[in-house]
């Protein structure tokens, strides 16, 4: 029971724990600190006195393959939890391709997992290695595949620009030119699967669902405005939360009500100024994805002629 756990945690009697739970005895500052640390509760978020003050959480990823694996392992559970909540939805303003789509096929997810660990997180084990399909442990590839599949079950709205695809294209081209691929064929294979990811996204848009024959759970907007950063806003009947990216892969997370309301307002305004290309917008959708394929094909030609 809660009273027994508090008694053990604070080294007090059960009667003393009950008195604290009934507000007959105040918690000491030392006890509050112990409770916050044990249950991973942010005291700042509970006692913030100003709307200008926002407390965020994040996971330390830099220089650690172990932390990165823990981060990946946590994602399917978070997505499954969202799936079970009533009226849950993810709204994703994407400066670059969302991680969920990047993990759709083995060659592409292996490349992204390699790139993130080698160039972003500076994991020592990958610094002197070159990309190949077997460079990533099978366990990580399976986790990445689960992230991709689980995301397909969660209702989502995404906002992309014409340049959203370019971050991944430039990463592939940079790695090829800097000798981080074992051979030219590996680079071209990753680009081929980037084409496949684009085709899958186009199908999601056409049918407004990420699941074959499933109920409507996907919308995509094309924005002419520069988004500036990856931003995720999650809404449910129980809570709202927002994720602001930093250091390419990591994110600052908060459930601060005022901040989340401001993020939601910004995203709604962004959608109003964007074009909905899922559903019946066939002409706009064709132009959008054709432009994405052109960027990928141009990179393929540069690598072939290098």
mmCIF file with all atom_site columns, C-alpha atoms in Angstrom, residues 10-127:
data_model
loop_
_atom_site.group_PDB
_atom_site.id
_atom_site.type_symbol
_atom_site.label_atom_id
_atom_site.label_alt_id
_atom_site.label_comp_id
_atom_site.label_asym_id
_atom_site.label_entity_id
_atom_site.label_seq_id
_atom_site.pdbx_PDB_ins_code
_atom_site.Cartn_x
_atom_site.Cartn_y
_atom_site.Cartn_z
_atom_site.occupancy
_atom_site.B_iso_or_equiv
_atom_site.pdbx_formal_charge
_atom_site.auth_seq_id
_atom_site.auth_comp_id
_atom_site.auth_asym_id
_atom_site.auth_atom_id
_atom_site.pdbx_PDB_model_num
ATOM 1   C CA . UNK A 1 10  ? 10.941 7.772  4.796   1.00 0.00 ? 10  UNK A CA 1
ATOM 2   C CA . UNK A 1 11  ? 11.890 5.439  7.654   1.00 0.00 ? 11  UNK A CA 1
ATOM 3   C CA . UNK A 1 12  ? 8.836  6.399  9.699   1.00 0.00 ? 12  UNK A CA 1
ATOM 4   C CA . UNK A 1 13  ? 6.009  4.442  11.276  1.00 0.00 ? 13  UNK A CA 1
ATOM 5   C CA . UNK A 1 14  ? 2.815  3.496  9.432   1.00 0.00 ? 14  UNK A CA 1
ATOM 6   C CA . UNK A 1 15  ? 0.847  5.850  11.704  1.00 0.00 ? 15  UNK A CA 1
ATOM 7   C CA . UNK A 1 16  ? 3.191  8.701  10.782  1.00 0.00 ? 16  UNK A CA 1
ATOM 8   C CA . UNK A 1 17  ? 2.750  7.891  7.073   1.00 0.00 ? 17  UNK A CA 1
ATOM 9   C CA . UNK A 1 18  ? -1.047 7.904  7.456   1.00 0.00 ? 18  UNK A CA 1
ATOM 10  C CA . UNK A 1 19  ? -0.924 11.297 9.224   1.00 0.00 ? 19  UNK A CA 1
ATOM 11  C CA . UNK A 1 20  ? 1.031  12.716 6.309   1.00 0.00 ? 20  UNK A CA 1
ATOM 12  C CA . UNK A 1 21  ? -1.396 11.256 3.769   1.00 0.00 ? 21  UNK A CA 1
ATOM 13  C CA . UNK A 1 22  ? -4.339 12.787 5.682   1.00 0.00 ? 22  UNK A CA 1
ATOM 14  C CA . UNK A 1 23  ? -2.561 16.183 5.755   1.00 0.00 ? 23  UNK A CA 1
ATOM 15  C CA . UNK A 1 24  ? -2.445 16.104 9.552   1.00 0.00 ? 24  UNK A CA 1
ATOM 16  C CA . UNK A 1 25  ? 1.369  16.276 9.462   1.00 0.00 ? 25  UNK A CA 1
ATOM 17  C CA . UNK A 1 26  ? 3.359  18.195 6.882   1.00 0.00 ? 26  UNK A CA 1
ATOM 18  C CA . UNK A 1 27  ? 6.139  16.543 4.900   1.00 0.00 ? 27  UNK A CA 1
ATOM 19  C CA . UNK A 1 28  ? 9.591  17.887 5.642   1.00 0.00 ? 28  UNK A CA 1
ATOM 20  C CA . UNK A 1 29  ? 11.714 19.221 2.783   1.00 0.00 ? 29  UNK A CA 1
ATOM 21  C CA . UNK A 1 30  ? 13.997 16.188 3.133   1.00 0.00 ? 30  UNK A CA 1
ATOM 22  C CA . UNK A 1 31  ? 10.993 13.854 2.837   1.00 0.00 ? 31  UNK A CA 1
ATOM 23  C CA . UNK A 1 32  ? 9.685  15.689 -0.226  1.00 0.00 ? 32  UNK A CA 1
ATOM 24  C CA . UNK A 1 33  ? 13.087 15.318 -1.859  1.00 0.00 ? 33  UNK A CA 1
ATOM 25  C CA . UNK A 1 34  ? 13.157 11.573 -1.098  1.00 0.00 ? 34  UNK A CA 1
ATOM 26  C CA . UNK A 1 35  ? 9.648  11.059 -2.523  1.00 0.00 ? 35  UNK A CA 1
ATOM 27  C CA . UNK A 1 36  ? 10.417 13.065 -5.664  1.00 0.00 ? 36  UNK A CA 1
ATOM 28  C CA . UNK A 1 37  ? 13.629 11.131 -6.278  1.00 0.00 ? 37  UNK A CA 1
ATOM 29  C CA . UNK A 1 38  ? 12.010 7.720  -5.633  1.00 0.00 ? 38  UNK A CA 1
ATOM 30  C CA . UNK A 1 39  ? 8.915  8.247  -7.781  1.00 0.00 ? 39  UNK A CA 1
ATOM 31  C CA . UNK A 1 40  ? 10.636 10.413 -10.422 1.00 0.00 ? 40  UNK A CA 1
ATOM 32  C CA . UNK A 1 41  ? 8.330  13.376 -9.740  1.00 0.00 ? 41  UNK A CA 1
ATOM 33  C CA . UNK A 1 42  ? 9.391  16.901 -10.690 1.00 0.00 ? 42  UNK A CA 1
ATOM 34  C CA . UNK A 1 43  ? 9.019  19.186 -7.666  1.00 0.00 ? 43  UNK A CA 1
ATOM 35  C CA . UNK A 1 44  ? 9.569  22.179 -9.956  1.00 0.00 ? 44  UNK A CA 1
ATOM 36  C CA . UNK A 1 45  ? 6.488  21.269 -11.986 1.00 0.00 ? 45  UNK A CA 1
ATOM 37  C CA . UNK A 1 46  ? 4.386  20.956 -8.832  1.00 0.00 ? 46  UNK A CA 1
ATOM 38  C CA . UNK A 1 47  ? 5.455  24.245 -7.279  1.00 0.00 ? 47  UNK A CA 1
ATOM 39  C CA . UNK A 1 48  ? 6.170  26.492 -10.253 1.00 0.00 ? 48  UNK A CA 1
ATOM 40  C CA . UNK A 1 49  ? 4.846  29.945 -9.372  1.00 0.00 ? 49  UNK A CA 1
ATOM 41  C CA . UNK A 1 50  ? 5.124  31.548 -12.795 1.00 0.00 ? 50  UNK A CA 1
ATOM 42  C CA . UNK A 1 51  ? 3.914  30.716 -16.289 1.00 0.00 ? 51  UNK A CA 1
ATOM 43  C CA . UNK A 1 52  ? 7.377  31.773 -17.484 1.00 0.00 ? 52  UNK A CA 1
ATOM 44  C CA . UNK A 1 53  ? 8.918  28.762 -15.736 1.00 0.00 ? 53  UNK A CA 1
ATOM 45  C CA . UNK A 1 54  ? 8.784  25.355 -17.478 1.00 0.00 ? 54  UNK A CA 1
ATOM 46  C CA . UNK A 1 55  ? 10.332 22.140 -16.181 1.00 0.00 ? 55  UNK A CA 1
ATOM 47  C CA . UNK A 1 56  ? 11.483 19.602 -18.783 1.00 0.00 ? 56  UNK A CA 1
ATOM 48  C CA . UNK A 1 57  ? 12.768 16.045 -18.694 1.00 0.00 ? 57  UNK A CA 1
ATOM 49  C CA . UNK A 1 58  ? 15.291 14.462 -21.046 1.00 0.00 ? 58  UNK A CA 1
ATOM 50  C CA . UNK A 1 59  ? 17.351 11.289 -21.437 1.00 0.00 ? 59  UNK A CA 1
ATOM 51  C CA . UNK A 1 60  ? 21.148 11.555 -21.565 1.00 0.00 ? 60  UNK A CA 1
ATOM 52  C CA . UNK A 1 61  ? 22.228 9.818  -24.760 1.00 0.00 ? 61  UNK A CA 1
ATOM 53  C CA . UNK A 1 62  ? 25.637 11.210 -25.695 1.00 0.00 ? 62  UNK A CA 1
ATOM 54  C CA . UNK A 1 63  ? 28.652 8.858  -25.754 1.00 0.00 ? 63  UNK A CA 1
ATOM 55  C CA . UNK A 1 64  ? 26.667 5.823  -24.589 1.00 0.00 ? 64  UNK A CA 1
ATOM 56  C CA . UNK A 1 65  ? 25.394 2.933  -26.705 1.00 0.00 ? 65  UNK A CA 1
ATOM 57  C CA . UNK A 1 66  ? 23.719 1.570  -23.574 1.00 0.00 ? 66  UNK A CA 1
ATOM 58  C CA . UNK A 1 67  ? 21.700 4.745  -22.972 1.00 0.00 ? 67  UNK A CA 1
ATOM 59  C CA . UNK A 1 68  ? 20.730 4.862  -26.626 1.00 0.00 ? 68  UNK A CA 1
ATOM 60  C CA . UNK A 1 69  ? 19.438 1.288  -26.444 1.00 0.00 ? 69  UNK A CA 1
ATOM 61  C CA . UNK A 1 70  ? 17.429 2.145  -23.313 1.00 0.00 ? 70  UNK A CA 1
ATOM 62  C CA . UNK A 1 71  ? 15.962 5.119  -25.173 1.00 0.00 ? 71  UNK A CA 1
ATOM 63  C CA . UNK A 1 72  ? 14.915 2.944  -28.121 1.00 0.00 ? 72  UNK A CA 1
ATOM 64  C CA . UNK A 1 73  ? 13.475 0.245  -25.853 1.00 0.00 ? 73  UNK A CA 1
ATOM 65  C CA . UNK A 1 74  ? 11.279 2.843  -24.100 1.00 0.00 ? 74  UNK A CA 1
ATOM 66  C CA . UNK A 1 75  ? 9.610  4.082  -27.294 1.00 0.00 ? 75  UNK A CA 1
ATOM 67  C CA . UNK A 1 76  ? 7.361  1.066  -28.138 1.00 0.00 ? 76  UNK A CA 1
ATOM 68  C CA . UNK A 1 77  ? 6.025  1.050  -24.577 1.00 0.00 ? 77  UNK A CA 1
ATOM 69  C CA . UNK A 1 78  ? 5.216  4.753  -24.724 1.00 0.00 ? 78  UNK A CA 1
ATOM 70  C CA . UNK A 1 79  ? 3.440  4.322  -28.062 1.00 0.00 ? 79  UNK A CA 1
ATOM 71  C CA . UNK A 1 80  ? 1.477  1.293  -26.831 1.00 0.00 ? 80  UNK A CA 1
ATOM 72  C CA . UNK A 1 81  ? 0.413  3.299  -23.788 1.00 0.00 ? 81  UNK A CA 1
ATOM 73  C CA . UNK A 1 82  ? -0.866 6.082  -26.050 1.00 0.00 ? 82  UNK A CA 1
ATOM 74  C CA . UNK A 1 83  ? -2.756 3.586  -28.187 1.00 0.00 ? 83  UNK A CA 1
ATOM 75  C CA . UNK A 1 84  ? -4.701 2.437  -25.124 1.00 0.00 ? 84  UNK A CA 1
ATOM 76  C CA . UNK A 1 85  ? -5.691 5.947  -24.017 1.00 0.00 ? 85  UNK A CA 1
ATOM 77  C CA . UNK A 1 86  ? -8.976 7.433  -25.198 1.00 0.00 ? 86  UNK A CA 1
ATOM 78  C CA . UNK A 1 87  ? -8.744 10.045 -27.967 1.00 0.00 ? 87  UNK A CA 1
ATOM 79  C CA . UNK A 1 88  ? -4.951 9.979  -28.058 1.00 0.00 ? 88  UNK A CA 1
ATOM 80  C CA . UNK A 1 89  ? -3.202 11.711 -30.954 1.00 0.00 ? 89  UNK A CA 1
ATOM 81  C CA . UNK A 1 90  ? 0.330  12.663 -31.952 1.00 0.00 ? 90  UNK A CA 1
ATOM 82  C CA . UNK A 1 91  ? 0.856  15.918 -33.843 1.00 0.00 ? 91  UNK A CA 1
ATOM 83  C CA . UNK A 1 92  ? 4.354  16.087 -35.331 1.00 0.00 ? 92  UNK A CA 1
ATOM 84  C CA . UNK A 1 93  ? 5.869  19.198 -36.927 1.00 0.00 ? 93  UNK A CA 1
ATOM 85  C CA . UNK A 1 94  ? 8.765  17.648 -38.848 1.00 0.00 ? 94  UNK A CA 1
ATOM 86  C CA . UNK A 1 95  ? 11.852 19.615 -39.781 1.00 0.00 ? 95  UNK A CA 1
ATOM 87  C CA . UNK A 1 96  ? 13.364 16.242 -40.717 1.00 0.00 ? 96  UNK A CA 1
ATOM 88  C CA . UNK A 1 97  ? 11.868 12.791 -41.341 1.00 0.00 ? 97  UNK A CA 1
ATOM 89  C CA . UNK A 1 98  ? 10.255 11.569 -38.086 1.00 0.00 ? 98  UNK A CA 1
ATOM 90  C CA . UNK A 1 99  ? 12.112 8.704  -36.451 1.00 0.00 ? 99  UNK A CA 1
ATOM 91  C CA . UNK A 1 100 ? 9.033  6.465  -36.809 1.00 0.00 ? 100 UNK A CA 1
ATOM 92  C CA . UNK A 1 101 ? 9.204  6.526  -40.625 1.00 0.00 ? 101 UNK A CA 1
ATOM 93  C CA . UNK A 1 102 ? 13.003 6.266  -40.761 1.00 0.00 ? 102 UNK A CA 1
ATOM 94  C CA . UNK A 1 103 ? 12.854 2.821  -39.160 1.00 0.00 ? 103 UNK A CA 1
ATOM 95  C CA . UNK A 1 104 ? 10.596 1.135  -41.724 1.00 0.00 ? 104 UNK A CA 1
ATOM 96  C CA . UNK A 1 105 ? 13.087 -1.182 -43.506 1.00 0.00 ? 105 UNK A CA 1
ATOM 97  C CA . UNK A 1 106 ? 16.357 -2.826 -42.443 1.00 0.00 ? 106 UNK A CA 1
ATOM 98  C CA . UNK A 1 107 ? 18.758 -0.900 -44.748 1.00 0.00 ? 107 UNK A CA 1
ATOM 99  C CA . UNK A 1 108 ? 17.272 2.482  -43.832 1.00 0.00 ? 108 UNK A CA 1
ATOM 100 C CA . UNK A 1 109 ? 16.909 1.824  -40.102 1.00 0.00 ? 109 UNK A CA 1
ATOM 101 C CA . UNK A 1 110 ? 20.441 0.361  -39.975 1.00 0.00 ? 110 UNK A CA 1
ATOM 102 C CA . UNK A 1 111 ? 21.768 3.524  -41.611 1.00 0.00 ? 111 UNK A CA 1
ATOM 103 C CA . UNK A 1 112 ? 19.877 5.849  -39.248 1.00 0.00 ? 112 UNK A CA 1
ATOM 104 C CA . UNK A 1 113 ? 20.918 3.890  -36.153 1.00 0.00 ? 113 UNK A CA 1
ATOM 105 C CA . UNK A 1 114 ? 24.527 3.949  -37.410 1.00 0.00 ? 114 UNK A CA 1
ATOM 106 C CA . UNK A 1 115 ? 24.445 7.664  -38.253 1.00 0.00 ? 115 UNK A CA 1
ATOM 107 C CA . UNK A 1 116 ? 22.904 8.690  -34.921 1.00 0.00 ? 116 UNK A CA 1
ATOM 108 C CA . UNK A 1 117 ? 25.413 6.714  -32.884 1.00 0.00 ? 117 UNK A CA 1
ATOM 109 C CA . UNK A 1 118 ? 28.468 7.613  -34.957 1.00 0.00 ? 118 UNK A CA 1
ATOM 110 C CA . UNK A 1 119 ? 27.899 11.287 -35.748 1.00 0.00 ? 119 UNK A CA 1
ATOM 111 C CA . UNK A 1 120 ? 25.324 12.587 -33.264 1.00 0.00 ? 120 UNK A CA 1
ATOM 112 C CA . UNK A 1 121 ? 25.841 10.655 -30.038 1.00 0.00 ? 121 UNK A CA 1
ATOM 113 C CA . UNK A 1 122 ? 29.571 10.109 -30.588 1.00 0.00 ? 122 UNK A CA 1
ATOM 114 C CA . UNK A 1 123 ? 29.416 6.493  -29.390 1.00 0.00 ? 123 UNK A CA 1
ATOM 115 C CA . UNK A 1 124 ? 33.057 5.282  -29.302 1.00 0.00 ? 124 UNK A CA 1
ATOM 116 C CA . UNK A 1 125 ? 32.344 1.822  -30.771 1.00 0.00 ? 125 UNK A CA 1
ATOM 117 C CA . UNK A 1 126 ? 31.236 3.317  -34.097 1.00 0.00 ? 126 UNK A CA 1
ATOM 118 C CA . UNK A 1 127 ? 33.821 6.038  -34.650 1.00 0.00 ? 127 UNK A CA 1
#
